[in-house]
Amino acid sequence: MGRAFGLESWKVNDAASLEPTLRKAVQSGAPALIEVPADRDAAGPWLPGW
């Protein structure tokens, strides 16, 4: 999606890749998009009314 808008774009598939990808994005000096897929339940249980 980011590339369609002219952004540097990466997808991180594991925790070990996150830091190096963040470094690349910052070093690019340009707007960037990093996709980090997450499990819906990773943030904790769903609370009604929140």
Short mmCIF file of C-alpha atoms in Angstrom, two decimals, residues 41 43-47:
data_model
loop_
_atom_site.label_atom_id
_atom_site.label_comp_id
_atom_site.label_asym_id
_atom_site.label_seq_id
_atom_site.Cartn_x
_atom_site.Cartn_y
_atom_site.Cartn_z
CA ASP A 41 -5.76 -10.74 20.84
CA ALA A 43 -3.24 -6.38 22.97
CA GLY A 44 -5.19 -8.23 25.63
CA PRO A 45 -8.77 -9.29 26.10
CA TRP A 46 -11.58 -7.40 24.44
CA LEU A 47 -13.52 -5.30 26.91
#
